[in-house]
CSV table of C-alpha atoms in Angstrom, one decimal:
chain,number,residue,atom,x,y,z
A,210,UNK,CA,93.6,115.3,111.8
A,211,UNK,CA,92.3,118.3,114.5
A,212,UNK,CA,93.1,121.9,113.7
A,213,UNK,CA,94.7,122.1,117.2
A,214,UNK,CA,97.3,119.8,116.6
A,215,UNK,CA,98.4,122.4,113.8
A,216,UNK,CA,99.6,124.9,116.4
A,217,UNK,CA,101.9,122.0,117.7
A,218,UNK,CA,103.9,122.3,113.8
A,219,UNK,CA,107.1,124.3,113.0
A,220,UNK,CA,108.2,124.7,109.8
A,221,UNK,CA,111.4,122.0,109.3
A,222,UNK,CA,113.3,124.6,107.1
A,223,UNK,CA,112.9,127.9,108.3
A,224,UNK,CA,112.3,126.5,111.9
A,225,UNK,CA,109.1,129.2,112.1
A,226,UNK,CA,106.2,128.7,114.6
A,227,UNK,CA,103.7,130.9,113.2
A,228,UNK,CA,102.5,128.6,110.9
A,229,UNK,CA,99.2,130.1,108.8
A,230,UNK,CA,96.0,127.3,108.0
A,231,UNK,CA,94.2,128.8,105.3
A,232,UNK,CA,92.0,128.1,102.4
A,233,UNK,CA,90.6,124.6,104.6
A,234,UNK,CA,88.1,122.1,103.1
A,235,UNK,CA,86.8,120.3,106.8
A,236,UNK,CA,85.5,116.5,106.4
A,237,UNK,CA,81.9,116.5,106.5
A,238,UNK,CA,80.3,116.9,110.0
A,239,UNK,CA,83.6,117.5,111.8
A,240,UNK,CA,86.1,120.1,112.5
A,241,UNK,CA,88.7,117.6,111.3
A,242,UNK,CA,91.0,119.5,108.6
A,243,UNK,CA,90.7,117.3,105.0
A,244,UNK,CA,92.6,119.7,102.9
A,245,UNK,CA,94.4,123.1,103.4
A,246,UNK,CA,97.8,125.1,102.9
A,247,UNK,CA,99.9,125.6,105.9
A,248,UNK,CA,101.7,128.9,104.9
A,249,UNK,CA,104.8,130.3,106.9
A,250,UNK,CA,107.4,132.7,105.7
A,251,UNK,CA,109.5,130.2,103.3
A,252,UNK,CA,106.9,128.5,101.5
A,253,UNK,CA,103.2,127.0,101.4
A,254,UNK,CA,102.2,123.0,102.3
A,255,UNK,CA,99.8,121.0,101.5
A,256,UNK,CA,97.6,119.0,103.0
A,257,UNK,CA,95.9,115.9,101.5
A,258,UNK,CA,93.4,114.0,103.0
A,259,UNK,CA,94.2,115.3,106.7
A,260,UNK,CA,98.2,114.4,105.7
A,261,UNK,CA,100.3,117.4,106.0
A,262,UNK,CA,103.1,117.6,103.5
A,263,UNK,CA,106.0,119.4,104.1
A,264,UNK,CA,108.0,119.0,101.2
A,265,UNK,CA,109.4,122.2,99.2
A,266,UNK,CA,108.5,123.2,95.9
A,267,UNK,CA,104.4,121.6,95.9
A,268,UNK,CA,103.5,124.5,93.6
A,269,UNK,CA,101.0,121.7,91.3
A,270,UNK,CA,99.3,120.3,94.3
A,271,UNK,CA,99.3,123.8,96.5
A,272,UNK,CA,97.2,125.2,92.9
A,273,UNK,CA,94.8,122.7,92.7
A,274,UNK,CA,94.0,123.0,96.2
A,275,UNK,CA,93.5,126.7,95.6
A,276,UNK,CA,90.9,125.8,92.8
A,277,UNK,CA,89.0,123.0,94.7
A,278,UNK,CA,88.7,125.8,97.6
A,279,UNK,CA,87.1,128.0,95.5
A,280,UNK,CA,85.2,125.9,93.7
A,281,UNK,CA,84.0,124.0,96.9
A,282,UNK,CA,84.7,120.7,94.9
A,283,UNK,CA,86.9,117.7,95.8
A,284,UNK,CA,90.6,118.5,94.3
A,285,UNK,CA,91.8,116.0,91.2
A,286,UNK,CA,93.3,113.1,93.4
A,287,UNK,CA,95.4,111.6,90.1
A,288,UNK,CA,96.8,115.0,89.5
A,289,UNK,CA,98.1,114.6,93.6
A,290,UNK,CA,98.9,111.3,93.5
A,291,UNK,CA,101.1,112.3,90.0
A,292,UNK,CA,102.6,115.0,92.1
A,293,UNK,CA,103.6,113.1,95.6
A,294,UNK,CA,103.8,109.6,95.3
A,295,UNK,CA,107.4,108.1,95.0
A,296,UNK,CA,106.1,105.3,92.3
A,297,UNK,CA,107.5,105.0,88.6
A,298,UNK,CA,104.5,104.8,85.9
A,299,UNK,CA,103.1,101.4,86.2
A,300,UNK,CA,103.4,101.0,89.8
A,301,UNK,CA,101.5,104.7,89.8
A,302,UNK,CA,99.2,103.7,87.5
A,303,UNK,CA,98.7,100.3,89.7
A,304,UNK,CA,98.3,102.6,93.0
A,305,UNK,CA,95.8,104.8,91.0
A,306,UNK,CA,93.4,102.4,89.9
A,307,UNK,CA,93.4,100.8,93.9
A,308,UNK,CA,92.2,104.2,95.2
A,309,UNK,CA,89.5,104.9,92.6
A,310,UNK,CA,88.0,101.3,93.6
A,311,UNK,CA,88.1,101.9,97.3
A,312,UNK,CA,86.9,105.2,96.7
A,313,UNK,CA,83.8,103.4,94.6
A,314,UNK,CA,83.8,100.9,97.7
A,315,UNK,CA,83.9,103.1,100.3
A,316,UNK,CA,80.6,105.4,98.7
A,317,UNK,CA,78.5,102.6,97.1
A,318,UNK,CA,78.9,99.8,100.0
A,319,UNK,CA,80.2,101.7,103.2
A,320,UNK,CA,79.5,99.6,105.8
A,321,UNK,CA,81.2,96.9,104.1
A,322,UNK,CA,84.3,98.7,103.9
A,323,UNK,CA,84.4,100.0,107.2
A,324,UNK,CA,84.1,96.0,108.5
A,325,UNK,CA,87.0,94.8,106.0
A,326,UNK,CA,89.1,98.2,105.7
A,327,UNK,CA,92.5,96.2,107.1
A,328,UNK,CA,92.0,93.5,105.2
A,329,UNK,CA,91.5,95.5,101.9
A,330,UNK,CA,94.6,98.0,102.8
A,331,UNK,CA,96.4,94.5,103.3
A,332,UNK,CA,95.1,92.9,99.8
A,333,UNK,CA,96.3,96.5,97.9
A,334,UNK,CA,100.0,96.1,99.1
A,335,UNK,CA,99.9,92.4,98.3
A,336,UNK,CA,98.1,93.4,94.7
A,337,UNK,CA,100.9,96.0,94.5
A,338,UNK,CA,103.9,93.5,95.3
A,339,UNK,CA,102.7,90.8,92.4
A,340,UNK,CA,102.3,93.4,89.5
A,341,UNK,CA,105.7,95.8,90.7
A,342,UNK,CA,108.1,95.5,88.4
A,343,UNK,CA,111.0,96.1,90.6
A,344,UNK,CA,112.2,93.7,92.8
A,345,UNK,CA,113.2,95.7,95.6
A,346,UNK,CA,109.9,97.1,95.7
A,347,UNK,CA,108.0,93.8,95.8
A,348,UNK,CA,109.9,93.1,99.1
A,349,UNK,CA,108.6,96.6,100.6
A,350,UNK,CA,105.3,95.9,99.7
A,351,UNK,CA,105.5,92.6,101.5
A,352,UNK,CA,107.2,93.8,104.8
A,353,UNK,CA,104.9,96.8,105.1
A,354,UNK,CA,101.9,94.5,104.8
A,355,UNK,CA,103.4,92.1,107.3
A,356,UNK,CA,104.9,94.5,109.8
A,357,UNK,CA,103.2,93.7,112.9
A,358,UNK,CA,104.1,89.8,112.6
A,359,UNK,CA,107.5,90.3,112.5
A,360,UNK,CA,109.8,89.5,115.5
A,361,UNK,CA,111.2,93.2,115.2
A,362,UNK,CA,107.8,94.8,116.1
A,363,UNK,CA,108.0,92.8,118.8
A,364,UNK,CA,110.3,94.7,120.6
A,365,UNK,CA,107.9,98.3,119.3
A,366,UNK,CA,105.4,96.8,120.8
A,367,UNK,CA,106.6,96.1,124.2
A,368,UNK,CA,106.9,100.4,124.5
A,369,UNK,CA,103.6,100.5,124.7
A,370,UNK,CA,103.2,100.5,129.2
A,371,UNK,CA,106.1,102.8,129.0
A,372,UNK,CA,103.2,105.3,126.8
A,373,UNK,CA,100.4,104.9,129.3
A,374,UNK,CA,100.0,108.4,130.5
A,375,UNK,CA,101.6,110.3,127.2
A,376,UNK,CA,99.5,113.2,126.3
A,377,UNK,CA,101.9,113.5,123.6
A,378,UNK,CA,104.1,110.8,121.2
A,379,UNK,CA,106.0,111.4,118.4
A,380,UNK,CA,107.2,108.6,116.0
A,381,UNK,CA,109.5,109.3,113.5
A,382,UNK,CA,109.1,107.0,110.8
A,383,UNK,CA,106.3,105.5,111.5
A,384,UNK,CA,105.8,103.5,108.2
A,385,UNK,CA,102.7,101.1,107.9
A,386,UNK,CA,101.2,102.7,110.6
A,387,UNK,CA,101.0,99.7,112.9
A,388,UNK,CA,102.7,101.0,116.4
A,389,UNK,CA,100.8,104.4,116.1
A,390,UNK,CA,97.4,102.4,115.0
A,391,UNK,CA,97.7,100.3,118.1
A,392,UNK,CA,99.0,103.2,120.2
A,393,UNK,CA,96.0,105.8,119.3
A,394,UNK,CA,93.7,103.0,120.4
A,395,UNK,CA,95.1,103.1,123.9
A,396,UNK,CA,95.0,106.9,123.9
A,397,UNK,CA,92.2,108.1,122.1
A,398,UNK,CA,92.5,111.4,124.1
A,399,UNK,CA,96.4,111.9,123.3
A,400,UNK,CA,97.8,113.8,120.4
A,401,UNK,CA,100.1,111.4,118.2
A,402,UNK,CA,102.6,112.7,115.3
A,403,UNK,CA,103.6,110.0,112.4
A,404,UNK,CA,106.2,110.6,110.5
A,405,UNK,CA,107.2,109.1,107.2
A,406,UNK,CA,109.0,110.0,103.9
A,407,UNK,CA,106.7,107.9,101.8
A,408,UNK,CA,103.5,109.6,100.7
A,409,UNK,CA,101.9,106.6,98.9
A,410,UNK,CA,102.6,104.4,102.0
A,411,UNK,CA,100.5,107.1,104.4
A,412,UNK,CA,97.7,107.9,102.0
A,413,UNK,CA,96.9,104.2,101.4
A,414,UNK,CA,96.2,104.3,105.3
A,415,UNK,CA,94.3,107.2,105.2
A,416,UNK,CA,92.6,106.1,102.2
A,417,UNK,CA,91.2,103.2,103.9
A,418,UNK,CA,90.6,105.3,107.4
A,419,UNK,CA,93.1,103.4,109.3
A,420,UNK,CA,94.2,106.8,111.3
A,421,UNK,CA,91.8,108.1,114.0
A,422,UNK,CA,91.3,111.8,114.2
A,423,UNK,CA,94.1,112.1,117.0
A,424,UNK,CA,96.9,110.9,114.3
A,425,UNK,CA,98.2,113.7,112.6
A,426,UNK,CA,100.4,112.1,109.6
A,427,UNK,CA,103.1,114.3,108.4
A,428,UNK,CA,105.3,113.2,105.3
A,429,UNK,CA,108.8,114.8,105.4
A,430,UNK,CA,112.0,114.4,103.3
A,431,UNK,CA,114.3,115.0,106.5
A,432,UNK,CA,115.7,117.2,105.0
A,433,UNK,CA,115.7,119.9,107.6
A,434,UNK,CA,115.0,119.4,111.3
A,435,UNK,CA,111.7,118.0,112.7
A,436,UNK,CA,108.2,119.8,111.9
A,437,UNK,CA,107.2,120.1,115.5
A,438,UNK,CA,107.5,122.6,118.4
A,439,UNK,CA,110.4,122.5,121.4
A,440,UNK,CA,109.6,119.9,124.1
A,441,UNK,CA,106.6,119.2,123.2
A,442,UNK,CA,106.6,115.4,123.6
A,443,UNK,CA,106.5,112.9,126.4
A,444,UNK,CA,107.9,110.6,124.0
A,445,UNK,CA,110.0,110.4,120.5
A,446,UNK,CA,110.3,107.1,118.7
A,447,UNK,CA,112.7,106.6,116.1
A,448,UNK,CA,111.6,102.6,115.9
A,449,UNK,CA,114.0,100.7,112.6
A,450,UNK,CA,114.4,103.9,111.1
A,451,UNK,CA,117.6,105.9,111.9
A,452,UNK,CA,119.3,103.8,109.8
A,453,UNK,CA,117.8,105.5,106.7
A,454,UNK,CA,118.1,108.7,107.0
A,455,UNK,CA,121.1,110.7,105.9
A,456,UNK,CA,121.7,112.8,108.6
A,457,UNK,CA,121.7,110.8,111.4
A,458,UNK,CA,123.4,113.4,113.7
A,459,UNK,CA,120.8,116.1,113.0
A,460,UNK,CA,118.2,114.1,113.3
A,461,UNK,CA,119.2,113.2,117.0
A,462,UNK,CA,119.7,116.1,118.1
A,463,UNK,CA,115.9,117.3,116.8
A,464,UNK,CA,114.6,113.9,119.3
A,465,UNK,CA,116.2,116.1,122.2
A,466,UNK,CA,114.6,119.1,120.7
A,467,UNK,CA,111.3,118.2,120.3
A,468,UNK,CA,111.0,115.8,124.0
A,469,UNK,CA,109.6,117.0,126.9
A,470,UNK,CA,112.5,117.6,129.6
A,471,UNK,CA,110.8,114.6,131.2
A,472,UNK,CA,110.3,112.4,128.6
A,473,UNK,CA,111.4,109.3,126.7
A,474,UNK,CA,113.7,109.0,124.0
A,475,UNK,CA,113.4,105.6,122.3
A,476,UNK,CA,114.7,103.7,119.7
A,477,UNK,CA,113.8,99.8,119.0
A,478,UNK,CA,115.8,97.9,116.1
A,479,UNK,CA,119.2,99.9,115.4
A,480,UNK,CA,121.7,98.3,113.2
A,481,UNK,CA,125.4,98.7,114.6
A,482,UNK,CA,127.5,100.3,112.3
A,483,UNK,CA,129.6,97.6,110.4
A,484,UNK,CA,127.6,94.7,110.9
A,485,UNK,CA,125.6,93.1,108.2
A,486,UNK,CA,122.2,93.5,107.6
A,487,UNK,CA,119.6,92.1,104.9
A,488,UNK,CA,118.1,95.5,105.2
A,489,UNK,CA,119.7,98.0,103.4
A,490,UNK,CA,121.2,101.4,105.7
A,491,UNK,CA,123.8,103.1,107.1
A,492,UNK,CA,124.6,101.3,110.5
A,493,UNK,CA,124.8,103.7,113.8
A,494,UNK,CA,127.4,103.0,116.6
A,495,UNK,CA,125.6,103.3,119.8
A,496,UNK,CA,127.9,105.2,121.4
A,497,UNK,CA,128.5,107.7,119.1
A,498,UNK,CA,124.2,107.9,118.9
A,499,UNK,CA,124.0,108.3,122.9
A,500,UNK,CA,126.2,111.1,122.4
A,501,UNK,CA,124.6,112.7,119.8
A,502,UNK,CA,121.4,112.7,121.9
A,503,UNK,CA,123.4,114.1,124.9
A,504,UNK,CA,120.6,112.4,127.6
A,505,UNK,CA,122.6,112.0,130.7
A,506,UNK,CA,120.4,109.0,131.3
A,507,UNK,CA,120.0,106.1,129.3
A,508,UNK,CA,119.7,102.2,128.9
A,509,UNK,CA,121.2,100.3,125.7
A,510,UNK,CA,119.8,96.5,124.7
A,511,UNK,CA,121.5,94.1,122.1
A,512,UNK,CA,118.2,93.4,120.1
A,513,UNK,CA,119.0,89.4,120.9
A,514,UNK,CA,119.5,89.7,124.9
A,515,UNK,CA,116.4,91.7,124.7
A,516,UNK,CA,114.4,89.5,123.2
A,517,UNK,CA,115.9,86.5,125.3
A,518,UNK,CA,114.4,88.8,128.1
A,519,UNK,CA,111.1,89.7,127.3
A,520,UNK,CA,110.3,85.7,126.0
A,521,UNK,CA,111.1,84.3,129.0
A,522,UNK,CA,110.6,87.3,131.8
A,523,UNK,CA,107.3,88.6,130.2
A,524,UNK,CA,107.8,91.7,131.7
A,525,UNK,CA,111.7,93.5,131.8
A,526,UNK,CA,111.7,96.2,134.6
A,527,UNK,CA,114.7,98.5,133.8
A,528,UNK,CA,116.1,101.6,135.0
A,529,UNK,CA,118.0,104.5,133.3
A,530,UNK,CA,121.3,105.0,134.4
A,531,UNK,CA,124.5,107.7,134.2
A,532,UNK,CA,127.2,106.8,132.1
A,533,UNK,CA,125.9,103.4,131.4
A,534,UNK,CA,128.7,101.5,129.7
A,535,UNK,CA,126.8,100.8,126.2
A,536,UNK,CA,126.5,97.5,124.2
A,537,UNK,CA,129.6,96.1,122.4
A,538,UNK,CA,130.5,96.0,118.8
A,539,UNK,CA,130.1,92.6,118.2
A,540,UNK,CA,126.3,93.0,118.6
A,541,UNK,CA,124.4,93.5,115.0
A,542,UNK,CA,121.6,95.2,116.1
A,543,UNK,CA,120.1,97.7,119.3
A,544,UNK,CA,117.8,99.1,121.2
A,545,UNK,CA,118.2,102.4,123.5
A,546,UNK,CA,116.1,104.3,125.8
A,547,UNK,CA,117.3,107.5,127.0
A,548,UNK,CA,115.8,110.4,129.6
A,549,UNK,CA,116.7,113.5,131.4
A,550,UNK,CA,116.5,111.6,134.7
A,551,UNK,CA,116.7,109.1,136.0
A,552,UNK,CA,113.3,106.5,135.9
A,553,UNK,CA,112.1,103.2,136.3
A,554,UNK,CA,110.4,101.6,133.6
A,555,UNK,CA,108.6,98.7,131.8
A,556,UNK,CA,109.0,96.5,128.6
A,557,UNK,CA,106.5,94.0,128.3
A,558,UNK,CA,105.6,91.3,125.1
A,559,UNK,CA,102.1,91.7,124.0
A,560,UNK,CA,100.2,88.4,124.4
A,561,UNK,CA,99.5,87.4,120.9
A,562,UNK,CA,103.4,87.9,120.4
A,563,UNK,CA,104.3,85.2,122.7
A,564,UNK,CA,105.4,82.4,120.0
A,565,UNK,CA,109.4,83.2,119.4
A,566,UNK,CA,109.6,84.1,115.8
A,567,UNK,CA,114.0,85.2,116.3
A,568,UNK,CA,114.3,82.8,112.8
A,569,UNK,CA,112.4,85.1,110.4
A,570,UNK,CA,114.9,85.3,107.7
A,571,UNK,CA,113.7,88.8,106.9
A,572,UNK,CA,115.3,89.8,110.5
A,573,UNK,CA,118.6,88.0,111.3
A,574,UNK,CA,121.3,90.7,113.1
């Protein structure tokens, strides 16, 4: 990640600006930041591999940082990975041993991990889902790995014309990395924020240098509000992922915050509150979430009648509008895009998506 994009963070507790970069380790030949402390007012964050970690109470990892710095030496990465991962013992002990062989990999045979580094990130998560012990962690391991063939990233992927001219995007939850992989490929200029709770699930990507420079990846408990500065982006994504996250209210009302007063606010894959879902979460009513945003413009989409439209239209040309009478409570699952005014916009399959995949068990609503 660029040292700019740190004057774009906010602390999410303390909600201060002045954010201090100090004690930075840059990766070799670049001004890219590899590791550092972020220090404001409230408390100090790491960061790991160019992933800032704002999390409280990192005193362990913040230390060894400290020591690498002044010993200009490369900080313990199992005394990190014991620190931030989110694993139990054997599947840390798992994760630990795939890092040290595509760190062995990635010095001894370069070039050949460079050519292959997808397919190797792919081959850890499937390596990952044989030896877990928990069941419900096998399935993660799977659907991360698979993302981007499901039916549901579909409808992620059909954003991406709306994004054409963003200097600016913001996902919140951006998981296996997929949408902002694909989107940072389109905009190699623009500055792109991913954010995700799981640590192991970001360094994995980083260890294999799936992220280009212009991703910064930010790992957050959502706790607080959102780690970013006030309208500062042309677009905020909250793609599958509201449904996880406790405060759903809060969490709205930080989109708003932290999009540009012309921007997008969008939101692919919500489950409606009291329908069921294979995936676990705590359904959101769509009304009660277009409130919460408080956009006088928006668009809602049952996922279905979406998808029904993009198959056979190719392209859906929409437009936001006031007051828009939402989607109905029968419908198990949304999609929403919301602005300050009033625009015309775009949704539009990608072609290797064109095969209807709507009977993926993994994705009934």
């Amino acid at each position: 990640m660029k040292s700019r994009q740190m004057l774009d963070l906010r602390c999410p507790f303390c909600a201060a600006t002045a954010l201090r970069l100090t004690q930075v380790i840059y990766w070799p030949g670049s001004l890219d930041v590899r590791f550092g402390l972020l220090r404001c007012d409230c408390d100090v964050f790491p960061i790991v591999e160019g992933i800032v970690v704002m999390r409280r109470n990192q005193q362990l990892v913040v230390e060894e940082l400290l020591r690498a710095y002044r010993t200009r030496t490369t900080p313990d990465m199992l005394l990190v990975l014991q620190q931030l991962s989110e694993f139990r013992l054997i599947e840390r002990r798992v994760f630990v041993v795939l890092v040290r062989i595509t760190s062995s990999i990635k010095k001894l045979m370069p070039r050949f991990h460079q050519s292959h580094a997808l397919l190797w990130w792919k081959l850890g998560l499937t390596v990952m889902s044989v030896l877990s012990t928990n069941h419900f962690l096998r399935l993660v391991f799977s659907y991360f790995r698979d993302r981007d063939q499901r039916p549901t990233y579909c409808l992620v992927a059909s954003v991406l014309p709306l994004l054409k001219t963003a200097r600016v995007v913001v996902e919140v939850g951006g998981g296996a990395g997929h949408f902002v992989r694909e989107l940072s490929q389109e905009l190699p200029s623009s500055a792109l924020y991913s954010l995700e709770k799981n640590f192991w699930l970001v360094y994995w990507l980083v260890c294999n240098g799936l992220y280009r420079s212009n991703v910064c990846p930010i790992v957050i408990n959502f706790e607080g509000g959102l780690p970013l500065k006030n309208s500062l982006a042309d677009a905020v994504m909250a793609n599958d992922t509201i449904m996880y996250v406790n405060h759903q209210h809060r969490l709205a009302t930080e989109m708003r915050r932290v999009m540009k007063k012309s921007g997008w606010c969008i939101g692919m894959h919500i489950h409606q509150h009291g329908k069921k879902n294979i995936a676990q979460g705590n359904g959101v009513n769509p009304r009660e979430l277009m409130k919460w945003l408080g956009l006088p413009y928006s668009v809602t989409w049952s996922d279905r009648s979406l998808f029904q439209q993009l198959w056979t239209k190719k392209k859906l040309e929409f437009e936001t509008k006031p007051n828009q009478k939402v989607i109905s409570v029968g419908d198990n699952s949304y999609s929403f895009i919301a602005s300050n005014r009033q625009k015309m916009g775009a949704l539009q399959l990608r072609s290797r998506y064109l095969r209807n995949q709507l009977n993926y068990v993994e994705d009934q609503w």
